[in-house]
CSV table of C-alpha atoms and ligand atoms in Angstrom, one decimal:
chain,number,residue,atom,x,y,z
A,1450,MET,CA,0.0,0.0,0.0
A,1451,SER,CA,1.1,3.6,-0.6
A,1452,GLN,CA,2.8,5.8,2.0
A,1453,VAL,CA,0.4,7.4,4.5
A,1454,ALA,CA,-0.9,10.7,3.0
A,1455,LEU,CA,-1.3,13.6,5.4
A,1456,PRO,CA,-2.6,16.5,3.4
A,1457,HIS,CA,-4.2,18.1,6.5
A,1458,ASP,CA,-2.0,19.4,9.2
A,1459,ALA,CA,-2.6,19.8,13.0
A,1460,LYS,CA,-0.5,21.4,15.7
A,1461,ALA,CA,1.2,18.6,17.8
A,1462,GLY,CA,1.4,16.1,15.0
A,1463,PRO,CA,2.1,14.0,13.1
A,1464,THR,CA,4.1,11.3,14.8
A,1465,LYS,CA,7.1,11.1,12.4
A,1466,SER,CA,7.1,8.1,10.0
A,1467,GLU,CA,10.3,6.6,11.5
A,1468,VAL,CA,8.8,6.8,15.0
A,1469,ARG,CA,5.6,5.3,13.7
A,1470,ALA,CA,7.5,2.4,12.3
A,1471,VAL,CA,9.1,1.5,15.6
A,1472,THR,CA,5.9,2.2,17.6
A,1473,LEU,CA,3.8,-0.1,15.3
A,1474,SER,CA,6.4,-2.8,15.4
A,1475,LYS,CA,6.3,-2.7,19.2
A,1476,LEU,CA,2.5,-2.8,19.2
A,1477,ASP,CA,2.7,-6.1,17.2
A,1478,LEU,CA,-0.8,-5.4,15.7
A,1479,GLN,CA,-2.8,-8.4,14.4
A,1480,GLN,CA,-5.7,-8.4,11.9
A,1481,SER,CA,-8.1,-9.5,14.7
A,1482,ASP,CA,-7.2,-6.6,17.0
A,1483,HIS,CA,-9.3,-3.7,18.1
A,1484,PHE,CA,-6.7,-0.9,18.3
A,1485,VAL,CA,-7.2,2.4,20.2
A,1486,ASP,CA,-5.3,5.5,19.3
A,1487,VAL,CA,-5.5,8.0,22.2
A,1488,GLY,CA,-4.8,11.5,20.9
A,1489,SER,CA,-5.2,10.8,17.2
A,1490,CYS,CA,-4.5,14.4,16.1
A,1491,THR,CA,-3.4,14.2,12.4
A,1492,GLY,CA,-4.5,10.6,12.3
A,1493,ALA,CA,-1.1,9.4,11.1
A,1494,VAL,CA,-1.0,6.5,13.6
A,1495,THR,CA,-4.8,5.8,13.1
A,1496,VAL,CA,-4.3,5.3,9.4
A,1497,GLU,CA,-1.2,3.1,9.8
A,1498,ALA,CA,-3.1,0.9,12.3
A,1499,ALA,CA,-6.3,0.9,10.1
A,1500,ARG,CA,-4.1,-0.9,7.4
A,1501,ARG,CA,-3.1,-3.6,9.8
A,1502,VAL,CA,-6.1,-4.4,12.1
A,1503,GLY,CA,-9.8,-5.1,11.8
A,1504,ARG,CA,-11.1,-2.3,14.1
A,1505,VAL,CA,-9.7,1.1,15.2
A,1506,THR,CA,-11.1,3.6,17.7
A,1507,ALA,CA,-9.5,7.1,17.5
A,1508,LEU,CA,-10.0,9.4,20.5
A,1509,GLU,CA,-9.0,13.1,20.4
A,1510,ARG,CA,-9.8,15.7,23.0
A,1511,LYS,CA,-9.6,18.7,20.6
A,1512,ALA,CA,-12.5,18.9,18.2
A,1513,GLU,CA,-10.5,20.7,15.5
A,1514,ARG,CA,-7.8,18.0,15.6
A,1515,LEU,CA,-10.4,15.2,15.4
A,1516,GLU,CA,-11.6,16.9,12.2
A,1517,VAL,CA,-8.0,16.6,10.9
A,1518,THR,CA,-8.0,12.9,11.8
A,1519,GLU,CA,-11.2,12.4,9.8
A,1520,LYS,CA,-10.0,14.4,6.8
A,1521,ASN,CA,-6.7,12.5,6.7
A,1522,LEU,CA,-8.5,9.2,7.0
A,1523,ALA,CA,-10.6,10.1,4.0
A,1524,ALA,CA,-7.4,10.7,2.0
A,1525,ASN,CA,-6.1,7.2,2.6
A,1526,GLU,CA,-7.0,3.6,1.8
A,1527,TYR,CA,-7.5,1.1,4.6
A,1528,ASP,CA,-9.7,-1.9,5.3
A,1529,ALA,CA,-10.5,-1.5,9.1
A,1530,ALA,CA,-13.7,-0.3,10.6
A,1531,VAL,CA,-12.7,3.0,12.1
A,1532,THR,CA,-14.6,4.9,14.8
A,1533,VAL,CA,-13.5,8.4,15.7
A,1534,ARG,CA,-14.7,10.0,18.9
A,1535,HIS,CA,-14.3,13.5,20.4
A,1536,ALA,CA,-13.3,12.6,23.9
A,1537,GLU,CA,-10.7,13.0,26.5
A,1538,ALA,CA,-9.6,9.5,27.5
A,1539,PRO,CA,-10.2,7.5,29.6
A,1540,GLU,CA,-13.7,8.7,28.6
A,1541,GLU,CA,-15.0,6.7,25.7
A,1542,PHE,CA,-12.1,4.2,25.8
A,1543,PRO,CA,-13.8,1.0,24.4
A,1544,GLU,CA,-14.3,-2.0,26.6
A,1545,ASP,CA,-13.0,-4.6,24.2
A,1546,ALA,CA,-9.6,-3.2,23.1
A,1547,ASP,CA,-6.6,-5.4,22.4
A,1548,ALA,CA,-3.8,-2.9,21.9
A,1549,ALA,CA,-3.5,0.8,22.5
A,1550,PHE,CA,-1.2,3.7,21.6
A,1551,LEU,CA,-1.0,6.7,24.0
A,1552,GLY,CA,0.2,9.6,21.8
A,1553,GLY,CA,-1.3,12.1,24.2
A,1554,SER,CA,-0.3,12.2,27.9
A,1555,ARG,CA,-3.2,13.9,29.6
A,1556,ASN,CA,-4.7,11.5,32.3
A,1557,PHE,CA,-2.3,8.9,31.1
A,1558,GLU,CA,-2.3,6.9,34.4
A,1559,ALA,CA,-6.1,6.7,34.3
A,1560,VAL,CA,-6.0,5.8,30.5
A,1561,LEU,CA,-3.4,3.1,31.2
A,1562,ASP,CA,-5.7,1.6,34.0
A,1563,ARG,CA,-8.7,1.7,31.7
A,1564,ALA,CA,-6.8,0.1,28.9
A,1565,LEU,CA,-5.6,-2.7,31.1
A,1566,GLU,CA,-9.1,-3.2,32.5
A,1567,SER,CA,-10.5,-3.4,29.0
A,1568,GLY,CA,-8.2,-6.3,28.1
A,1569,VAL,CA,-5.4,-4.6,26.3
A,1570,ASP,CA,-2.3,-6.7,26.3
A,1571,ARG,CA,0.0,-4.4,24.3
A,1572,VAL,CA,0.3,-0.7,25.0
A,1573,VAL,CA,2.8,1.9,23.8
A,1574,MET,CA,3.1,5.5,25.0
A,1575,ASN,CA,5.3,8.0,23.2
A,1576,VAL,CA,6.6,10.9,25.1
A,1577,ALA,CA,8.8,13.9,24.2
A,1578,ARG,CA,9.2,15.5,27.6
A,1579,LEU,CA,11.8,14.0,29.9
A,1580,GLU,CA,9.9,14.3,33.2
A,1581,VAL,CA,6.7,12.9,31.7
A,1582,ALA,CA,8.8,10.0,30.2
A,1583,GLY,CA,10.0,9.3,33.7
A,1584,GLU,CA,6.5,9.3,35.1
A,1585,ALA,CA,5.3,7.1,32.3
A,1586,VAL,CA,8.0,4.5,32.9
A,1587,GLU,CA,7.1,4.5,36.6
A,1588,ALA,CA,3.4,4.1,35.8
A,1589,PHE,CA,4.1,1.1,33.5
A,1590,ARG,CA,6.4,-0.5,36.0
A,1591,ASP,CA,4.0,0.0,39.0
A,1592,ARG,CA,1.3,-1.9,36.9
A,1593,GLY,CA,3.7,-4.7,36.1
A,1594,VAL,CA,3.6,-4.1,32.4
A,1595,LEU,CA,6.9,-2.4,31.6
A,1596,SER,CA,8.6,-4.3,28.9
A,1597,GLU,CA,10.9,-1.8,27.1
A,1598,VAL,CA,11.9,1.8,26.9
A,1599,VAL,CA,13.4,2.9,23.6
A,1600,GLN,CA,14.8,6.4,23.0
A,1601,LEU,CA,14.7,7.4,19.3
A,1602,GLN,CA,16.5,10.3,17.8
A,1603,VAL,CA,16.0,10.7,14.1
A,1604,SER,CA,17.9,13.0,11.8
A,1605,HIS,CA,17.1,13.7,8.2
A,1606,GLY,CA,19.7,14.3,5.6
A,1607,TYR,CA,19.7,17.4,3.4
A,1608,GLU,CA,22.0,18.7,0.7
A,1609,LEU,CA,24.5,21.3,1.8
A,1610,ALA,CA,27.2,22.6,-0.5
A,1611,GLY,CA,27.2,19.4,-2.6
A,1612,ALA,CA,27.4,17.1,0.4
A,1613,THR,CA,24.9,15.8,3.0
A,1614,SER,CA,24.2,17.4,6.3
A,1615,PHE,CA,21.6,16.5,8.9
A,1616,ASP,CA,18.6,18.1,10.6
A,1617,ALA,CA,18.0,16.5,14.0
A,1618,GLN,CA,14.5,16.0,15.4
A,1619,ASN,CA,13.8,16.0,19.1
A,1620,PRO,CA,14.2,12.7,20.9
A,1621,VAL,CA,11.2,10.6,21.6
A,1622,TYR,CA,10.8,8.0,24.4
A,1623,VAL,CA,8.8,5.0,23.4
A,1624,VAL,CA,7.5,3.3,26.5
A,1625,VAL,CA,6.4,-0.3,25.7
A,1626,GLY,CA,4.0,-2.2,27.9
A,1627,ARG,CA,3.0,-5.9,27.6
A,1628,ARG,CA,0.7,-7.8,29.9
A,1629,ASP,CA,3.1,-10.7,30.0
A,1630,ALA,CA,6.1,-8.4,30.7
A,1631,GLU,CA,8.8,-9.8,33.0
A,1632,GLY,CA,10.5,-6.4,33.5
A,1633,MET,CA,12.8,-4.8,31.0
A,1634,ALA,CA,14.8,-7.1,28.8
B,541,SAM,C1,1.6,14.5,20.2
B,541,SAM,S1,-0.1,14.6,19.7
B,541,SAM,C2,-0.3,13.0,18.9
B,541,SAM,C3,0.1,13.0,17.5
B,541,SAM,C4,-0.6,11.9,16.7
B,541,SAM,N1,-0.1,10.5,17.1
B,541,SAM,C5,-0.3,12.1,15.2
B,541,SAM,O1,0.4,11.3,14.6
B,541,SAM,O2,-0.8,13.1,14.7
B,541,SAM,C6,-1.0,14.4,21.1
B,541,SAM,C7,-2.5,14.5,20.9
B,541,SAM,O3,-3.2,13.9,22.0
B,541,SAM,C8,-4.3,14.6,22.4
B,541,SAM,N2,-4.6,14.2,23.8
B,541,SAM,C9,-3.8,14.3,24.9
B,541,SAM,N3,-4.3,13.6,25.9
B,541,SAM,C10,-5.5,13.1,25.4
B,541,SAM,C11,-6.5,12.3,26.1
B,541,SAM,N4,-6.4,11.9,27.4
B,541,SAM,N5,-7.5,11.9,25.3
B,541,SAM,C12,-7.7,12.3,24.0
B,541,SAM,N6,-6.7,13.0,23.4
B,541,SAM,C13,-5.6,13.4,24.1
B,541,SAM,C14,-3.9,16.1,22.2
B,541,SAM,O4,-5.0,16.9,22.0
B,541,SAM,C15,-3.0,16.0,20.9
B,541,SAM,O5,-3.8,16.2,19.8
């Protein structure tokens, strides 16, 4: 399938394609999964997941960003049944989810609790701010689901004086939780 198209922009997104690639591999999505994207914003992760699983629920607390999710979904091909909801999680978090991505950090401990109650066995949270990353790691560890913490730093090459130089993006912490976690590998 073609690359994800994101013709519509929103502040705070998108999760960059390289970061999405790692995030999705850690989520280990299966066709039978019901996947929940908390903080869908541009819908970049929603679209990627909708190409891998049978059902997706996208939650976004900001109405104008949820509209961007919807418009970008319309610009892409996917097979999943996708539900988009204007809600601040844990509100509206579905009761039969299998895997979840927390791209937004508001209420994240309550969201994590709800996700685990709902039956999620894979959950990934991406965090840019160091202190929040520390809190996220503790929250995952306290619930016995901390499996991995990956720090990603991506730089993109550009041409400079006939050679290649790099533009660095901010680091991202990818906190990976699994129900069967036995602590960090
Ligand atoms: C960094 S952006 C996520 C980017 C998104 N993954 C993308 O690719 O465009 C975080 C988003 O999460 C939303 N958000 C934060 N906490 C939330 C919550 N508890 N429930 C729903 N949305 C939330 C914010 O409004 C924001 O749009």
